[in-house]
Amino acid sequence: MGDRKQARDEEFQRFVVGRWPRLMRTAFLLTGEQHAAEDLVQTTLEQVYVAWHRVGSADEPDAYVRRVMINAHARRHRRRLKEFLAPKDDSGLTREVLDSGDPIARADDRGALVTALAQLPPRQRQAVVLRYWEDLSESQAAEAMGCSVGAVKSNTAKGIAKLRLVPGLAETATQGGRK
């Protein structure tokens, strides 16, 4: 029995190490603050570890983990915890670890994008992050958010419309399309 637990722990550790940058990016985009993102990922991974025998054998463990993260974030929001969505300039703090393969991470105006995302209501932010940063289909995003495909479409459209009203982002999106 000890060998099985050790094998499960090693499998979970490989999963976490392989997914950590993406989990942190998603959590950061949802919360807008490094420490809140770290807390959200930690809470998510605690819940996933407890159910790892089920998660590890699932067809799409990433989908399960995303759903746990969205639910944990929603619970925090329902408890009315204050989210600080614009990162403070504290020189001693560790910032988000950027994925070098992520074009958003390389964007010059990434701060403006994170600030604009912070202005979106939580459900719109979740829909935009899952659809455009996680590159999920509408049905996958609906499953992660626990809502209908129509709700994902509506929240995504409203969120994108609000982001297009931000002057610096509208210009960047137009320039990005020309490259």
PDB file of C-alpha atoms in Angstrom:
ATOM      1  CA  MET A   1       0.000   0.000   0.000  1.00  0.00           C
ATOM      2  CA  GLY A   2       2.930   2.360   0.712  1.00  0.00           C
ATOM      3  CA  ASP A   3       4.237   1.832  -2.819  1.00  0.00           C
ATOM      4  CA  ARG A   4       0.880   2.842  -4.297  1.00  0.00           C
ATOM      5  CA  LYS A   5       0.769   6.034  -2.220  1.00  0.00           C
ATOM      6  CA  GLN A   6       4.336   6.876  -3.200  1.00  0.00           C
ATOM      7  CA  ALA A   7       3.548   6.280  -6.896  1.00  0.00           C
ATOM      8  CA  ARG A   8       0.432   8.459  -6.585  1.00  0.00           C
ATOM      9  CA  ASP A   9       2.426  11.208  -4.869  1.00  0.00           C
ATOM     10  CA  GLU A  10       5.089  11.094  -7.583  1.00  0.00           C
ATOM     11  CA  GLU A  11       2.439  11.249 -10.320  1.00  0.00           C
ATOM     12  CA  PHE A  12       0.803  14.220  -8.601  1.00  0.00           C
ATOM     13  CA  GLN A  13       4.175  15.949  -8.241  1.00  0.00           C
ATOM     14  CA  ARG A  14       4.925  15.495 -11.968  1.00  0.00           C
ATOM     15  CA  PHE A  15       1.490  16.917 -12.788  1.00  0.00           C
ATOM     16  CA  VAL A  16       2.043  19.971 -10.576  1.00  0.00           C
ATOM     17  CA  VAL A  17       5.559  20.662 -11.879  1.00  0.00           C
ATOM     18  CA  GLY A  18       4.376  20.395 -15.488  1.00  0.00           C
ATOM     19  CA  ARG A  19       1.318  22.579 -15.021  1.00  0.00           C
ATOM     20  CA  TRP A  20       2.575  25.138 -12.479  1.00  0.00           C
ATOM     21  CA  PRO A  21       3.298  28.043 -14.898  1.00  0.00           C
ATOM     22  CA  ARG A  22      -0.080  27.688 -16.609  1.00  0.00           C
ATOM     23  CA  LEU A  23      -1.952  27.343 -13.300  1.00  0.00           C
ATOM     24  CA  MET A  24      -0.223  30.445 -11.949  1.00  0.00           C
ATOM     25  CA  ARG A  25      -0.962  32.423 -15.111  1.00  0.00           C
ATOM     26  CA  THR A  26      -4.626  31.481 -15.020  1.00  0.00           C
ATOM     27  CA  ALA A  27      -4.912  32.229 -11.313  1.00  0.00           C
ATOM     28  CA  PHE A  28      -3.137  35.567 -11.773  1.00  0.00           C
ATOM     29  CA  LEU A  29      -5.481  36.552 -14.576  1.00  0.00           C
ATOM     30  CA  LEU A  30      -8.480  35.580 -12.440  1.00  0.00           C
ATOM     31  CA  THR A  31      -7.333  37.358  -9.279  1.00  0.00           C
ATOM     32  CA  GLY A  32      -5.046  40.078 -10.622  1.00  0.00           C
ATOM     33  CA  GLU A  33      -2.660  39.831  -7.680  1.00  0.00           C
ATOM     34  CA  GLN A  34       0.371  37.583  -7.232  1.00  0.00           C
ATOM     35  CA  HIS A  35      -0.272  36.516  -3.650  1.00  0.00           C
ATOM     36  CA  ALA A  36      -3.961  35.877  -4.290  1.00  0.00           C
ATOM     37  CA  ALA A  37      -2.993  33.811  -7.340  1.00  0.00           C
ATOM     38  CA  GLU A  38      -0.550  31.752  -5.287  1.00  0.00           C
ATOM     39  CA  ASP A  39      -3.237  31.186  -2.651  1.00  0.00           C
ATOM     40  CA  LEU A  40      -5.754  30.182  -5.309  1.00  0.00           C
ATOM     41  CA  VAL A  41      -3.356  27.676  -6.897  1.00  0.00           C
ATOM     42  CA  GLN A  42      -2.456  26.274  -3.473  1.00  0.00           C
ATOM     43  CA  THR A  43      -6.116  25.856  -2.522  1.00  0.00           C
ATOM     44  CA  THR A  44      -6.829  24.233  -5.879  1.00  0.00           C
ATOM     45  CA  LEU A  45      -3.940  21.801  -5.578  1.00  0.00           C
ATOM     46  CA  GLU A  46      -4.912  20.861  -2.017  1.00  0.00           C
ATOM     47  CA  GLN A  47      -8.374  19.883  -3.238  1.00  0.00           C
ATOM     48  CA  VAL A  48      -7.004  18.085  -6.288  1.00  0.00           C
ATOM     49  CA  TYR A  49      -4.477  16.107  -4.221  1.00  0.00           C
ATOM     50  CA  VAL A  50      -7.225  14.738  -1.989  1.00  0.00           C
ATOM     51  CA  ALA A  51      -9.061  13.456  -5.083  1.00  0.00           C
ATOM     52  CA  TRP A  52      -5.951  12.582  -7.116  1.00  0.00           C
ATOM     53  CA  HIS A  53      -6.932   8.916  -7.524  1.00  0.00           C
ATOM     54  CA  ARG A  54      -9.994  10.157  -9.437  1.00  0.00           C
ATOM     55  CA  VAL A  55      -8.335  13.141 -11.132  1.00  0.00           C
ATOM     56  CA  GLY A  56      -5.209  11.302 -12.279  1.00  0.00           C
ATOM     57  CA  SER A  57      -7.252   8.646 -14.012  1.00  0.00           C
ATOM     58  CA  ALA A  58      -9.677  11.104 -15.642  1.00  0.00           C
ATOM     59  CA  ASP A  59      -9.696  11.624 -19.410  1.00  0.00           C
ATOM     60  CA  GLU A  60      -8.924  15.343 -18.942  1.00  0.00           C
ATOM     61  CA  PRO A  61      -7.297  16.053 -15.574  1.00  0.00           C
ATOM     62  CA  ASP A  62      -6.575  19.639 -16.685  1.00  0.00           C
ATOM     63  CA  ALA A  63     -10.303  20.281 -17.125  1.00  0.00           C
ATOM     64  CA  TYR A  64     -10.967  18.956 -13.638  1.00  0.00           C
ATOM     65  CA  VAL A  65      -8.271  21.191 -12.148  1.00  0.00           C
ATOM     66  CA  ARG A  66      -9.586  24.264 -14.031  1.00  0.00           C
ATOM     67  CA  ARG A  67     -13.061  23.582 -12.662  1.00  0.00           C
ATOM     68  CA  VAL A  68     -11.729  23.310  -9.114  1.00  0.00           C
ATOM     69  CA  MET A  69      -9.849  26.602  -9.593  1.00  0.00           C
ATOM     70  CA  ILE A  70     -12.888  28.439 -10.979  1.00  0.00           C
ATOM     71  CA  ASN A  71     -15.052  27.148  -8.130  1.00  0.00           C
ATOM     72  CA  ALA A  72     -12.467  28.151  -5.522  1.00  0.00           C
ATOM     73  CA  HIS A  73     -12.209  31.615  -7.055  1.00  0.00           C
ATOM     74  CA  ALA A  74     -15.996  31.965  -7.145  1.00  0.00           C
ATOM     75  CA  ARG A  75     -16.273  30.943  -3.470  1.00  0.00           C
ATOM     76  CA  ARG A  76     -13.755  33.624  -2.534  1.00  0.00           C
ATOM     77  CA  HIS A  77     -15.665  36.216  -4.489  1.00  0.00           C
ATOM     78  CA  ARG A  78     -18.963  35.195  -2.910  1.00  0.00           C
ATOM     79  CA  ARG A  79     -17.405  35.660   0.510  1.00  0.00           C
ATOM     80  CA  ARG A  80     -16.727  39.200  -0.634  1.00  0.00           C
ATOM     81  CA  LEU A  81     -12.991  39.048  -0.141  1.00  0.00           C
ATOM     82  CA  LYS A  82     -11.436  42.136  -1.593  1.00  0.00           C
ATOM     83  CA  GLU A  83      -9.399  41.476  -4.729  1.00  0.00           C
ATOM     84  CA  PHE A  84      -6.533  43.811  -5.414  1.00  0.00           C
ATOM     85  CA  LEU A  85      -6.396  43.530  -9.148  1.00  0.00           C
ATOM     86  CA  ALA A  86      -3.615  45.967  -9.939  1.00  0.00           C
ATOM     87  CA  PRO A  87      -0.261  44.624  -8.726  1.00  0.00           C
ATOM     88  CA  LYS A  88       1.467  46.903  -6.231  1.00  0.00           C
ATOM     89  CA  ASP A  89       5.003  48.000  -6.896  1.00  0.00           C
ATOM     90  CA  ASP A  90       6.589  46.254  -3.923  1.00  0.00           C
ATOM     91  CA  SER A  91      10.184  45.599  -4.891  1.00  0.00           C
ATOM     92  CA  GLY A  92      10.563  42.684  -2.474  1.00  0.00           C
ATOM     93  CA  LEU A  93       7.693  40.658  -3.928  1.00  0.00           C
ATOM     94  CA  THR A  94       8.068  37.871  -6.432  1.00  0.00           C
ATOM     95  CA  ARG A  95       6.112  38.513  -9.587  1.00  0.00           C
ATOM     96  CA  GLU A  96       4.352  36.104 -11.896  1.00  0.00           C
ATOM     97  CA  VAL A  97       6.653  33.623 -13.603  1.00  0.00           C
ATOM     98  CA  LEU A  98       6.209  34.232 -17.305  1.00  0.00           C
ATOM     99  CA  ASP A  99       5.903  31.412 -19.793  1.00  0.00           C
ATOM    100  CA  SER A 100       8.322  32.315 -22.599  1.00  0.00           C
ATOM    101  CA  GLY A 101       6.107  30.543 -25.148  1.00  0.00           C
ATOM    102  CA  ASP A 102       3.124  32.713 -24.224  1.00  0.00           C
ATOM    103  CA  PRO A 103       2.672  35.659 -26.627  1.00  0.00           C
ATOM    104  CA  ILE A 104       0.639  37.524 -23.998  1.00  0.00           C
ATOM    105  CA  ALA A 105       3.579  37.264 -21.583  1.00  0.00           C
ATOM    106  CA  ARG A 106       5.801  38.944 -24.146  1.00  0.00           C
ATOM    107  CA  ALA A 107       3.422  41.821 -24.820  1.00  0.00           C
ATOM    108  CA  ASP A 108       4.843  45.247 -24.017  1.00  0.00           C
ATOM    109  CA  ASP A 109       1.551  46.464 -22.640  1.00  0.00           C
ATOM    110  CA  ARG A 110       0.797  43.430 -20.495  1.00  0.00           C
ATOM    111  CA  GLY A 111       0.245  45.634 -17.441  1.00  0.00           C
ATOM    112  CA  ALA A 112      -2.467  47.567 -19.251  1.00  0.00           C
ATOM    113  CA  LEU A 113      -4.141  44.312 -20.189  1.00  0.00           C
ATOM    114  CA  VAL A 114      -4.089  42.985 -16.618  1.00  0.00           C
ATOM    115  CA  THR A 115      -5.437  46.311 -15.353  1.00  0.00           C
ATOM    116  CA  ALA A 116      -8.225  46.224 -17.948  1.00  0.00           C
ATOM    117  CA  LEU A 117      -9.080  42.631 -17.023  1.00  0.00           C
ATOM    118  CA  ALA A 118      -9.314  43.769 -13.405  1.00  0.00           C
ATOM    119  CA  GLN A 119     -12.152  46.091 -14.358  1.00  0.00           C
ATOM    120  CA  LEU A 120     -14.296  43.244 -15.666  1.00  0.00           C
ATOM    121  CA  PRO A 121     -16.886  41.565 -13.435  1.00  0.00           C
ATOM    122  CA  PRO A 122     -15.688  38.133 -12.216  1.00  0.00           C
ATOM    123  CA  ARG A 123     -17.805  36.009 -14.597  1.00  0.00           C
ATOM    124  CA  GLN A 124     -16.769  38.065 -17.637  1.00  0.00           C
ATOM    125  CA  ARG A 125     -13.135  37.867 -16.535  1.00  0.00           C
ATOM    126  CA  GLN A 126     -13.410  34.095 -16.093  1.00  0.00           C
ATOM    127  CA  ALA A 127     -14.982  33.668 -19.533  1.00  0.00           C
ATOM    128  CA  VAL A 128     -12.362  35.831 -21.278  1.00  0.00           C
ATOM    129  CA  VAL A 129      -9.448  34.149 -19.480  1.00  0.00           C
ATOM    130  CA  LEU A 130     -10.699  30.634 -20.204  1.00  0.00           C
ATOM    131  CA  ARG A 131     -11.598  31.307 -23.836  1.00  0.00           C
ATOM    132  CA  TYR A 132      -8.619  33.421 -24.904  1.00  0.00           C
ATOM    133  CA  TRP A 133      -5.743  32.598 -22.563  1.00  0.00           C
ATOM    134  CA  GLU A 134      -6.541  28.984 -21.846  1.00  0.00           C
ATOM    135  CA  ASP A 135      -7.802  28.559 -25.421  1.00  0.00           C
ATOM    136  CA  LEU A 136     -10.779  26.483 -24.322  1.00  0.00           C
ATOM    137  CA  SER A 137     -13.806  25.879 -26.506  1.00  0.00           C
ATOM    138  CA  GLU A 138     -17.105  27.390 -25.426  1.00  0.00           C
ATOM    139  CA  SER A 139     -18.291  24.029 -24.113  1.00  0.00           C
ATOM    140  CA  GLN A 140     -15.042  23.451 -22.169  1.00  0.00           C
ATOM    141  CA  ALA A 141     -15.271  26.931 -20.647  1.00  0.00           C
ATOM    142  CA  ALA A 142     -18.940  26.316 -19.764  1.00  0.00           C
ATOM    143  CA  GLU A 143     -17.974  23.091 -18.035  1.00  0.00           C
ATOM    144  CA  ALA A 144     -15.160  24.824 -16.121  1.00  0.00           C
ATOM    145  CA  MET A 145     -17.437  27.690 -15.071  1.00  0.00           C
ATOM    146  CA  GLY A 146     -20.419  25.479 -14.286  1.00  0.00           C
ATOM    147  CA  CYS A 147     -22.771  27.314 -16.605  1.00  0.00           C
ATOM    148  CA  SER A 148     -24.338  27.034 -20.047  1.00  0.00           C
ATOM    149  CA  VAL A 149     -22.555  27.622 -23.342  1.00  0.00           C
ATOM    150  CA  GLY A 150     -24.859  30.602 -23.878  1.00  0.00           C
ATOM    151  CA  ALA A 151     -23.687  32.158 -20.613  1.00  0.00           C
ATOM    152  CA  VAL A 152     -20.065  31.722 -21.713  1.00  0.00           C
ATOM    153  CA  LYS A 153     -20.822  33.353 -25.079  1.00  0.00           C
ATOM    154  CA  SER A 154     -22.636  36.237 -23.406  1.00  0.00           C
ATOM    155  CA  ASN A 155     -19.986  36.846 -20.733  1.00  0.00           C
ATOM    156  CA  THR A 156     -17.173  36.575 -23.273  1.00  0.00           C
ATOM    157  CA  ALA A 157     -18.850  39.002 -25.687  1.00  0.00           C
ATOM    158  CA  LYS A 158     -19.556  41.525 -22.923  1.00  0.00           C
ATOM    159  CA  GLY A 159     -16.023  41.206 -21.543  1.00  0.00           C
ATOM    160  CA  ILE A 160     -14.380  41.649 -24.943  1.00  0.00           C
ATOM    161  CA  ALA A 161     -16.646  44.612 -25.708  1.00  0.00           C
ATOM    162  CA  LYS A 162     -15.516  46.289 -22.466  1.00  0.00           C
ATOM    163  CA  LEU A 163     -11.865  45.534 -23.210  1.00  0.00           C
ATOM    164  CA  ARG A 164     -12.227  47.072 -26.685  1.00  0.00           C
ATOM    165  CA  LEU A 165     -13.304  50.331 -25.051  1.00  0.00           C
ATOM    166  CA  VAL A 166      -9.903  50.662 -23.358  1.00  0.00           C
ATOM    167  CA  PRO A 167      -7.970  52.963 -25.738  1.00  0.00           C
ATOM    168  CA  GLY A 168      -4.501  51.411 -25.424  1.00  0.00           C
ATOM    169  CA  LEU A 169      -5.822  47.877 -25.781  1.00  0.00           C
ATOM    170  CA  ALA A 170      -7.932  48.640 -28.831  1.00  0.00           C
ATOM    171  CA  GLU A 171      -4.857  50.027 -30.612  1.00  0.00           C
ATOM    172  CA  THR A 172      -2.729  47.022 -29.596  1.00  0.00           C
ATOM    173  CA  ALA A 173      -5.334  44.546 -30.805  1.00  0.00           C
ATOM    174  CA  THR A 174      -5.533  46.359 -34.146  1.00  0.00           C
ATOM    175  CA  GLN A 175      -1.740  46.431 -34.521  1.00  0.00           C
ATOM    176  CA  GLY A 176      -1.438  42.790 -33.438  1.00  0.00           C
ATOM    177  CA  GLY A 177      -3.848  41.743 -36.176  1.00  0.00           C
ATOM    178  CA  ARG A 178      -1.664  43.350 -38.874  1.00  0.00           C
ATOM    179  CA  LYS A 179       1.506  41.404 -38.034  1.00  0.00           C
TER     180      LYS A 179
END
